[in-house]
PDB file of C-alpha atoms in Angstrom:
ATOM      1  CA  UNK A   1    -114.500 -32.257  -1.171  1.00 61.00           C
ATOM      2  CA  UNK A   2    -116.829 -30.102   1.078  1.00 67.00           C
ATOM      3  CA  UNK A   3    -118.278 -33.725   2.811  1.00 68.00           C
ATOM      4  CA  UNK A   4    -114.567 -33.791   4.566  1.00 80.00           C
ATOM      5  CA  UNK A   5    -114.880 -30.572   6.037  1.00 93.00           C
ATOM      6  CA  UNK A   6    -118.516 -30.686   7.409  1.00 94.00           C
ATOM      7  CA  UNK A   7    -118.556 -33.736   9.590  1.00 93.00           C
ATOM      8  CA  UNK A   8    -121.359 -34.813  12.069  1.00 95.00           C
ATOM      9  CA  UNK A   9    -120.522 -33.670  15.337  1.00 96.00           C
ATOM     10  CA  UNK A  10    -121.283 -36.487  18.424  1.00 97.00           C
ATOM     11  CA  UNK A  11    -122.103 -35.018  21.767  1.00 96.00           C
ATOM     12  CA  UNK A  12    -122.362 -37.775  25.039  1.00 97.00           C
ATOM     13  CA  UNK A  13    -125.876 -37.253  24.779  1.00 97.00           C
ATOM     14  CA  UNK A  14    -126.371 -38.682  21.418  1.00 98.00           C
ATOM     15  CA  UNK A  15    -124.921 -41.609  22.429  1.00 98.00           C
ATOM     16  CA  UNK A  16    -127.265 -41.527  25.937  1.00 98.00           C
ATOM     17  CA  UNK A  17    -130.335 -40.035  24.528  1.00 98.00           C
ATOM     18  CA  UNK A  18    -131.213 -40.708  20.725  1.00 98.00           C
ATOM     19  CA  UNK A  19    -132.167 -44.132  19.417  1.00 98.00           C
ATOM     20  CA  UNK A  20    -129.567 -44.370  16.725  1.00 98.00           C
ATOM     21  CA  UNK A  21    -126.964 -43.274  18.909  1.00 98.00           C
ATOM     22  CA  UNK A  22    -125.925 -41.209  16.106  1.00 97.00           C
ATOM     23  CA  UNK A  23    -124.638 -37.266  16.501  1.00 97.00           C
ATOM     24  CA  UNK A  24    -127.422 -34.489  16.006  1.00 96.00           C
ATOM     25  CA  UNK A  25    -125.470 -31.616  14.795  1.00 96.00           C
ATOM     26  CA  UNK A  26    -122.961 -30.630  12.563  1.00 96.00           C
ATOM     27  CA  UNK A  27    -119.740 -28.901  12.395  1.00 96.00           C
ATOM     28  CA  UNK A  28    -117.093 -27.380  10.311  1.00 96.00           C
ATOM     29  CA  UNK A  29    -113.766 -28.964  10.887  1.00 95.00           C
ATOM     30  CA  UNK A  30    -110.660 -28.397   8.814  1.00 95.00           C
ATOM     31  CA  UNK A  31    -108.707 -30.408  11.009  1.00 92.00           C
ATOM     32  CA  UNK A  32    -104.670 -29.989  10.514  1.00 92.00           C
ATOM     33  CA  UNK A  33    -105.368 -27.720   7.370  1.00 94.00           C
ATOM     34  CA  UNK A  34    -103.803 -24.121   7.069  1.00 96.00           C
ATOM     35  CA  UNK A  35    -105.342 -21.472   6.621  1.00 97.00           C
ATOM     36  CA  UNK A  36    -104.367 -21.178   2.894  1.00 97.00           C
ATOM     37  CA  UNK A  37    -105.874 -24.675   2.099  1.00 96.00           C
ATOM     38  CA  UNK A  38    -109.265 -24.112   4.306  1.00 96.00           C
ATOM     39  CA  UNK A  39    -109.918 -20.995   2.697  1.00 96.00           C
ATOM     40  CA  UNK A  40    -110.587 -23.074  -0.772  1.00 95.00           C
ATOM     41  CA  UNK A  41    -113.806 -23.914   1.158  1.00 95.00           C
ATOM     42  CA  UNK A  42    -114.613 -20.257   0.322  1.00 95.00           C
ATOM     43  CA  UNK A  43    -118.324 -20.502   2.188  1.00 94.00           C
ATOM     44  CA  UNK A  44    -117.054 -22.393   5.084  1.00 95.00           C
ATOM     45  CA  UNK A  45    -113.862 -20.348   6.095  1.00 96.00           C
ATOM     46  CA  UNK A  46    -116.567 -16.976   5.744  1.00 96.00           C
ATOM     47  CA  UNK A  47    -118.671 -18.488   8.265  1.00 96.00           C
ATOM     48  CA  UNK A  48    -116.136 -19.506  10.552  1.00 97.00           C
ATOM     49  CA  UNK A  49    -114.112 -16.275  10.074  1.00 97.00           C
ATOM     50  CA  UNK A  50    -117.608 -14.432  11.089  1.00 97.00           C
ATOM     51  CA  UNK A  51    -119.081 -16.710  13.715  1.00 96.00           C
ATOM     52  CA  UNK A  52    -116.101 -18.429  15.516  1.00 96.00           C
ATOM     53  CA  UNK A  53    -113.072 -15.764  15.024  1.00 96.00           C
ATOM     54  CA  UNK A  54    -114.218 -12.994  17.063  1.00 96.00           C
ATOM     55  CA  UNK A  55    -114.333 -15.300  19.936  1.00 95.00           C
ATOM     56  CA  UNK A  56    -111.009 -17.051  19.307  1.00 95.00           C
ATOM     57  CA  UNK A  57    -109.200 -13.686  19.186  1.00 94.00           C
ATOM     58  CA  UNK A  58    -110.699 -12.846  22.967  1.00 94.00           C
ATOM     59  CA  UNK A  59    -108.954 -16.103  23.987  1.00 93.00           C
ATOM     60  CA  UNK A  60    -106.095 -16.066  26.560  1.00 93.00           C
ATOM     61  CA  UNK A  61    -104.251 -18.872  24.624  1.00 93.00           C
ATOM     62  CA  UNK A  62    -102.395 -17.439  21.640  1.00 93.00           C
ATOM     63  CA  UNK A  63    -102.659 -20.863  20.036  1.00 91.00           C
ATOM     64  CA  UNK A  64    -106.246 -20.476  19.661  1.00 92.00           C
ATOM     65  CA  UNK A  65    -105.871 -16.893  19.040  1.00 93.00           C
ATOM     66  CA  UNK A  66    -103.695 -17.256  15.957  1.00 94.00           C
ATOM     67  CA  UNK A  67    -105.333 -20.534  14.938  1.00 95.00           C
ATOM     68  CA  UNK A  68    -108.876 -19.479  14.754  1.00 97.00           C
ATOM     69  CA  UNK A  69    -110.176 -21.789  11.463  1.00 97.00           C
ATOM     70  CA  UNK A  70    -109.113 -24.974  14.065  1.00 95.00           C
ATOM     71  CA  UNK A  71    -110.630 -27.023  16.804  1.00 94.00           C
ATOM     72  CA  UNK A  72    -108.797 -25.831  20.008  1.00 90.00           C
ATOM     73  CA  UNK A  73    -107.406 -29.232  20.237  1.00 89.00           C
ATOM     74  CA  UNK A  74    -107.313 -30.682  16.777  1.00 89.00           C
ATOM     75  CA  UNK A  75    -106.032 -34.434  17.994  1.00 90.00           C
ATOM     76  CA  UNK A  76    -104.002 -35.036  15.212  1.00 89.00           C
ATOM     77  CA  UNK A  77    -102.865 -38.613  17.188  1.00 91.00           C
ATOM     78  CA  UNK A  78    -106.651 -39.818  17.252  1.00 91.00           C
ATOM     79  CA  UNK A  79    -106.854 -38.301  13.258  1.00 91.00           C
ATOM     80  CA  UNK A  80    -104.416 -40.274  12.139  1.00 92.00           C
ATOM     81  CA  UNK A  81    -105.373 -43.454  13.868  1.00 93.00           C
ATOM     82  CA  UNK A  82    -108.860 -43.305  12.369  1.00 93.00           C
ATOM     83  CA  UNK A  83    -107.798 -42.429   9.101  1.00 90.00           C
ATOM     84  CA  UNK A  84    -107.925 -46.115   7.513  1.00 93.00           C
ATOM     85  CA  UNK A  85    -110.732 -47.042   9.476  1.00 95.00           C
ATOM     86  CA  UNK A  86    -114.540 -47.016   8.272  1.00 96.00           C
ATOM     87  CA  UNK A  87    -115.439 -47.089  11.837  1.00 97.00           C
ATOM     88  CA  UNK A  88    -114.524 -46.686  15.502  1.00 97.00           C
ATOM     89  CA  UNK A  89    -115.778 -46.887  18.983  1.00 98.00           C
ATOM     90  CA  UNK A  90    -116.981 -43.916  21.019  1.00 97.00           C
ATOM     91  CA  UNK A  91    -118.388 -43.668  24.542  1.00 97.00           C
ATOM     92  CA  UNK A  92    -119.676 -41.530  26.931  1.00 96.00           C
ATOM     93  CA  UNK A  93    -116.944 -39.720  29.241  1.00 94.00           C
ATOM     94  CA  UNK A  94    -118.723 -38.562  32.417  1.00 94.00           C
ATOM     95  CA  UNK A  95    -122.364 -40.442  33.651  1.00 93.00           C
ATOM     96  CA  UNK A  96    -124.155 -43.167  35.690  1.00 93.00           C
ATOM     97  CA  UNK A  97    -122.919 -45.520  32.704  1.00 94.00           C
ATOM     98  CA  UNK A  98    -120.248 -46.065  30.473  1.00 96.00           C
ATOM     99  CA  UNK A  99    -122.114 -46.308  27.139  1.00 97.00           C
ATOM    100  CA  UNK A 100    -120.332 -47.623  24.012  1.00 98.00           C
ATOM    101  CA  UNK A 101    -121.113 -46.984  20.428  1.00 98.00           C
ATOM    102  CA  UNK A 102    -119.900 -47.543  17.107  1.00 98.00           C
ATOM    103  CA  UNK A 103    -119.937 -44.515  14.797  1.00 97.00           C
ATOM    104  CA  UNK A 104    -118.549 -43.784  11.067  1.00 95.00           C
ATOM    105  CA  UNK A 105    -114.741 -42.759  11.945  1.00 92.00           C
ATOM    106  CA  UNK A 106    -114.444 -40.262   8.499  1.00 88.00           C
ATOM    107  CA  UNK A 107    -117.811 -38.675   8.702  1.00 89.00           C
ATOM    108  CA  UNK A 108    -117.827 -37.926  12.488  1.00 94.00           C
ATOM    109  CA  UNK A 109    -116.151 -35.363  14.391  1.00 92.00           C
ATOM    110  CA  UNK A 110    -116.737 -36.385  18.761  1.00 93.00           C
ATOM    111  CA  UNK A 111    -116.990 -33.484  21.661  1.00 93.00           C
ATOM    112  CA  UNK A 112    -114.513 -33.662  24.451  1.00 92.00           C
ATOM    113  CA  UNK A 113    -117.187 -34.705  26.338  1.00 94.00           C
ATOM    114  CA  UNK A 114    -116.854 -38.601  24.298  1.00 96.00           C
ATOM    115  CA  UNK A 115    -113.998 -40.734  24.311  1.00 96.00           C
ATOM    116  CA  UNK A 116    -112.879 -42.152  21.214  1.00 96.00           C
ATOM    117  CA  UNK A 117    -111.392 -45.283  20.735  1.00 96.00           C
ATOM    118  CA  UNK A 118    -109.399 -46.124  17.453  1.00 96.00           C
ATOM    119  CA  UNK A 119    -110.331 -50.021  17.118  1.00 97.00           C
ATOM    120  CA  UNK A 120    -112.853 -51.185  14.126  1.00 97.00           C
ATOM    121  CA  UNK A 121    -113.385 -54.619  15.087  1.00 97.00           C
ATOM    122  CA  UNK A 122    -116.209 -56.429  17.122  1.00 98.00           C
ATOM    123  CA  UNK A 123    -113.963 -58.092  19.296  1.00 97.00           C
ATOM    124  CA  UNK A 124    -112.356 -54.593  20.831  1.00 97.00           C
ATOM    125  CA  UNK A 125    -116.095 -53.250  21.254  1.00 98.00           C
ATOM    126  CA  UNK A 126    -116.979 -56.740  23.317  1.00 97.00           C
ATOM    127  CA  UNK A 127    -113.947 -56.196  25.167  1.00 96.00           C
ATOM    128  CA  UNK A 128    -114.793 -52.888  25.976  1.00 97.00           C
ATOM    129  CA  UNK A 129    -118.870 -53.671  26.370  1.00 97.00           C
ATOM    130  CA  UNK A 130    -117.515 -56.236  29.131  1.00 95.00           C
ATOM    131  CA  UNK A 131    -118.182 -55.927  32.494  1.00 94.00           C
ATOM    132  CA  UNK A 132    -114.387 -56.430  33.409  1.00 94.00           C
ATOM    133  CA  UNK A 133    -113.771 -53.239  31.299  1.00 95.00           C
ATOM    134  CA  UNK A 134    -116.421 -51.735  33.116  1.00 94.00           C
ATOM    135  CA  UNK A 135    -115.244 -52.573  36.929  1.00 94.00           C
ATOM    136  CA  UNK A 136    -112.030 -51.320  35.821  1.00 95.00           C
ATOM    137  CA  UNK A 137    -113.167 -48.331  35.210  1.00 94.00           C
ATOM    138  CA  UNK A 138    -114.831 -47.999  38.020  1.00 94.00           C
ATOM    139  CA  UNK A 139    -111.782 -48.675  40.257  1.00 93.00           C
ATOM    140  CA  UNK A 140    -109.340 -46.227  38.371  1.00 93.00           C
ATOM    141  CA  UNK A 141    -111.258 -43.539  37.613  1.00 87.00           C
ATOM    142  CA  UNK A 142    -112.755 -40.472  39.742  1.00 81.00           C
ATOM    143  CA  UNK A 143    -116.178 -40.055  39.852  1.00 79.00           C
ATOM    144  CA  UNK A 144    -118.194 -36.404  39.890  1.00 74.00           C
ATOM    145  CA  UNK A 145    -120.953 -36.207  41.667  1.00 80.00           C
ATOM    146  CA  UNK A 146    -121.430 -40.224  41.885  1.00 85.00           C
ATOM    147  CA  UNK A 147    -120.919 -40.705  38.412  1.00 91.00           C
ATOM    148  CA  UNK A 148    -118.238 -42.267  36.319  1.00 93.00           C
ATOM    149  CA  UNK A 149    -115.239 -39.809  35.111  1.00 93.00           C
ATOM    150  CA  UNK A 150    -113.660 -42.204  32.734  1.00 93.00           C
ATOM    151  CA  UNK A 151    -109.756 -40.498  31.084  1.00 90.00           C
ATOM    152  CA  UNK A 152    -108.004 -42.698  29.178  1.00 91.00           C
ATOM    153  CA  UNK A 153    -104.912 -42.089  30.978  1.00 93.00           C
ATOM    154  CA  UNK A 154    -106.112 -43.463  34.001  1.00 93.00           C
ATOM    155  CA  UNK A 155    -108.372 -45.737  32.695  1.00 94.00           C
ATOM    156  CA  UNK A 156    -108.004 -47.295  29.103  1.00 94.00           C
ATOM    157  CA  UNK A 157    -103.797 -47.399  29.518  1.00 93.00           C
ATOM    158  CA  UNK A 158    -103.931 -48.957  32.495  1.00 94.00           C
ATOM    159  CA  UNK A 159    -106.448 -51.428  31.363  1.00 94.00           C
ATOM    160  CA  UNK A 160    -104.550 -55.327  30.860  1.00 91.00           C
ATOM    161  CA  UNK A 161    -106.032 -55.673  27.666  1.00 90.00           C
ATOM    162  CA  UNK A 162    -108.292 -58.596  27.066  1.00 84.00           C
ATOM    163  CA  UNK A 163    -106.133 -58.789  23.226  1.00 82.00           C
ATOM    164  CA  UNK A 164    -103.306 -59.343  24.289  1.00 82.00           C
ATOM    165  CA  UNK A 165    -103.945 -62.938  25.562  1.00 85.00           C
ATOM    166  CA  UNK A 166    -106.930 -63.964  24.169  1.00 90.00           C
ATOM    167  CA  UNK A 167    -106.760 -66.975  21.862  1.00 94.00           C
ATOM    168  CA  UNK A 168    -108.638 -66.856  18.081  1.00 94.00           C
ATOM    169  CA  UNK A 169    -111.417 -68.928  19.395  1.00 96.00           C
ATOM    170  CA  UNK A 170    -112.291 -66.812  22.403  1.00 95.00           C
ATOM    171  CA  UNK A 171    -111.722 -63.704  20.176  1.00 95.00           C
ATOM    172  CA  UNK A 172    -114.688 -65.174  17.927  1.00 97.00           C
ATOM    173  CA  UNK A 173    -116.918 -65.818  20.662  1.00 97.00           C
ATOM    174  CA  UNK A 174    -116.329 -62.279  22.152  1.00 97.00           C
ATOM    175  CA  UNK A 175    -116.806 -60.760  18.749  1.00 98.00           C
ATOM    176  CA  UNK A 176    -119.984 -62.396  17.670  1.00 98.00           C
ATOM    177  CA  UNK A 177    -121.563 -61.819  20.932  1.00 97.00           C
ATOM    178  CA  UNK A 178    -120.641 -58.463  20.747  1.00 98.00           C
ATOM    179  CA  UNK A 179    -122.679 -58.299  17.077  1.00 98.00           C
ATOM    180  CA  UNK A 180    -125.510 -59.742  18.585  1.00 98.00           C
ATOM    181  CA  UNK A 181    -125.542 -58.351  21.463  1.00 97.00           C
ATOM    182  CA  UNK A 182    -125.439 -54.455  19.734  1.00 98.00           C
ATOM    183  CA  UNK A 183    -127.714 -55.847  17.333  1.00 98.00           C
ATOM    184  CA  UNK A 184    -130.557 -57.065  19.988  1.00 98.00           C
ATOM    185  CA  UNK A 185    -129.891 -53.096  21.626  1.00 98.00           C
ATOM    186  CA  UNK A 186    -130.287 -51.363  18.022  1.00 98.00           C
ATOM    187  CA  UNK A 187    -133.795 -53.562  17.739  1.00 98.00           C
ATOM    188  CA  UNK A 188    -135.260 -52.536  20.922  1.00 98.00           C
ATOM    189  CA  UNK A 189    -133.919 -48.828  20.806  1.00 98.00           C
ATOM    190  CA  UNK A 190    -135.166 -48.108  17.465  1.00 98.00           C
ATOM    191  CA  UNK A 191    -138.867 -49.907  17.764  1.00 98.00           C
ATOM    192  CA  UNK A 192    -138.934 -48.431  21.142  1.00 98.00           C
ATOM    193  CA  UNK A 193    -137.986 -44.712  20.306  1.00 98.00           C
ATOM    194  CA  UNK A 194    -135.795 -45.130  23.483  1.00 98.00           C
ATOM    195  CA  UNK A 195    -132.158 -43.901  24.150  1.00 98.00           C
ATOM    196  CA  UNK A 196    -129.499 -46.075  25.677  1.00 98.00           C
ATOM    197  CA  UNK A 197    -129.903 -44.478  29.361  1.00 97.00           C
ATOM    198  CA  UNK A 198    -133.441 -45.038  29.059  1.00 98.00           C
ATOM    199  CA  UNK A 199    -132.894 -48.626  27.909  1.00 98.00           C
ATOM    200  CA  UNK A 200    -130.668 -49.534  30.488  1.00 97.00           C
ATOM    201  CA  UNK A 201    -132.659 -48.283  33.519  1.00 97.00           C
ATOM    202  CA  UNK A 202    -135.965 -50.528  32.598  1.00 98.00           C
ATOM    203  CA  UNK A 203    -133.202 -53.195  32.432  1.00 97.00           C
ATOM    204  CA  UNK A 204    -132.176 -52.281  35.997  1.00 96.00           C
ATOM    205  CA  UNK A 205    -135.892 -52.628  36.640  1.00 97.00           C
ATOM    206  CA  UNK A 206    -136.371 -55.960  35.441  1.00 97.00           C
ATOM    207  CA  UNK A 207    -137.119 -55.184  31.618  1.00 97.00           C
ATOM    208  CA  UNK A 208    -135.227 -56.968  28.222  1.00 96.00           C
ATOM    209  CA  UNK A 209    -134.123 -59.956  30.369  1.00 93.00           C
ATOM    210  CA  UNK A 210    -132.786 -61.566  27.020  1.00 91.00           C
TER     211      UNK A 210
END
């Protein structure tokens, strides 16, 4: 149906800026899909054949020349990873931070300026909210400008990953504080009208001790 083809599109400052942490816009992605099978979206292919394909066809790459209708990197790796998921993790790529969200892995399309990560349990997001995760980054990636330029080449596949040895018990205890510890963040964001780079700089101030 048309809901697979107009996803909400995240941007790194959804995930910084709004409350919900949720994307603000929307796009038209046919993914994979040829040409012949996006054009049964009769309204969507018109708009992208009038809005996006005269800029496509001034492109120096003839891959995003001749495939106008697609994202210029469609990520067919990530696609497929997410497919069976209901959810997955997405953070911020370049900032003062690395801030971690989970969004809905069907309904969402992210930016290039997000990193994706194709895990839908709580214990991956604690991992990943850790501060170990968070150092690590820090020590293998660049920075620009002072802040963090977190790749996943450098950074998440070069990570020793905390599943790998973790018994079932500590996997509980990571997971659950993981759920209450994005719960307690939702709470505050939400009655405070406050995005995530917001939040965390009154914590650096002495704010939300708990």
């Amino acid at each position: 149906g048309e809901e697979h083809v107009v996803r909400r599109f995240l941007d790194s400052r959804d995930i910084a800026r709004r409350p919900d942490q949720l994307p603000s816009r929307w796009v038209i992605d046919f993914g994979v899909a040829t040409l012949e099978e996006s054009s049964k979206f009769a309204d969507r292919i018109s708009e992208v054949r009038e809005r996006v394909r005269p800029e496509r066809e001034r492109n120096h790459r003839a891959l995003y020349r001749e495939k106008w209708w697609q994202f210029g990197e469609t990520r067919p790796g990530l696609r497929r990873a997410v497919a069976s998921q209901q959810r997955m993790i997405a953070s911020t790529r370049v900032g003062k931070r690395l801030l971690l969200t989970w969004q809905d892995a069907p309904r969402v399309a992210a930016s290039d300026a997000t990193v994706v990560y194709a895990f839908d349990d709580d214990f991956s997001m604690g991992a990943l909210l850790s501060r170990a995760h968070v150092a690590w980054a820090w020590n293998q990636a660049s920075t620009l400008k002072g802040d963090l330029r977190y790749t996943p080449t450098s950074v998440f596949a070069t990570l020793p990953w905390a599943g790998a040895f973790a018994t079932a018990a500590q996997r509980d205890v990571v997971a659950a504080a993981s759920r209450e510890l994005l719960a307690r963040r939702s709470e505050i964001c939400l009655t405070e009208q406050i995005g995530l780079t917001t939040l965390y700089n009154q914590m650096d101030e002495g704010a939300w001790v708990d």
